[in-house]
Amino acid sequence: MLPFQSIQEAESSLGRNLKFAENLWFKYSANKSDYFLYCHNTIFLLVFYTLLPLPYVIAELLRSNKIERFKIQPKVNNSFKDMFNCYKNVMTIFILVVGPLQLFSFPVIQSIGIRTGLPLPSGTEMLLQMLVYVLIEDYSNYWLHRLLHCKWGYEKIHRVHHEYTAPIGFAAPYAHWAEVLILGFASFLGPMMVPGHMITFWLWMVLRQMEAIETHSGYDFPWSITKFIPFYGGAEYHDYHHFVGKQSHSNFASVFTYCDYIYGTNKGYRYRKSVFGKLREKQNGGKYNISRQDLKAE
């Protein structure tokens, strides 16, 4: 809750007039507790998880020729029932695990110094913090994900996520409840180490959700803005990891590919892409699709 009774009091404390965004923030948050503001994150996760995969659902149901050429595994068909069942399963985990965890983790968020007051962070501050968050999450997620591919971790936990050998947007958080907690920790690690404003925290969680959904979408659209991000993995890169499944020791990356490159865990992907890429591009009009024939060929 803001320690000001009026905008004038806030401006007097800051020694300047409030900016437009700060005015909006004051009007919305002045009489709301920090706990209530933090709970917004749970709502955002629910809303964005529900809405962001819908364009991919429509594409999957329409299967038009114009869209089909961008599907990474074109031989796989997902019915509306299949996708809705995935959504229901994820929502069950969300209601039973993620939601309560979000709500009861507020003392941790409060203790590490995530603030809700004024002034609001500048665009540069938010951008730099987000960069730190994504690098911390990416590196920690790589090793936690790789650990889940050990024999015990895969058979007891991670195999649930790999039930989708051709992932869909709704399957991004589809996993064993223990995996949700394990990999979810990687997303919280950045804000815990470099705490910022609550708005930055909200934005980080939403962007992380957006990235996970795109990576699991099953479609590789050339106009995606992520194509211009250096070392970004994307849907095709992570789709290969799902396609190989249990035997996969490649493409563990969460967002960027540098860890896989440094530690040599993308050699299989690079080999098959280099060998079969040109052939598949000719067959698919410039689009490289992973196929079972590619996987088996050596």
Coordinates of N, CA and C in Angstrom, one line a residue, residues 87 251 261 292:
Y87 N -5.5 -28.6 -21.7 CA -5.8 -27.4 -21.0 C -6.4 -27.7 -19.6
N251 N 19.4 -30.2 -26.8 CA 18.5 -29.0 -26.8 C 17.8 -28.9 -25.4
Y261 N 25.3 -25.1 -26.7 CA 26.5 -25.0 -27.6 C 27.8 -25.1 -26.7
R292 N 10.5 -38.5 -38.9 CA 11.0 -39.7 -38.3 C 12.1 -40.3 -39.2

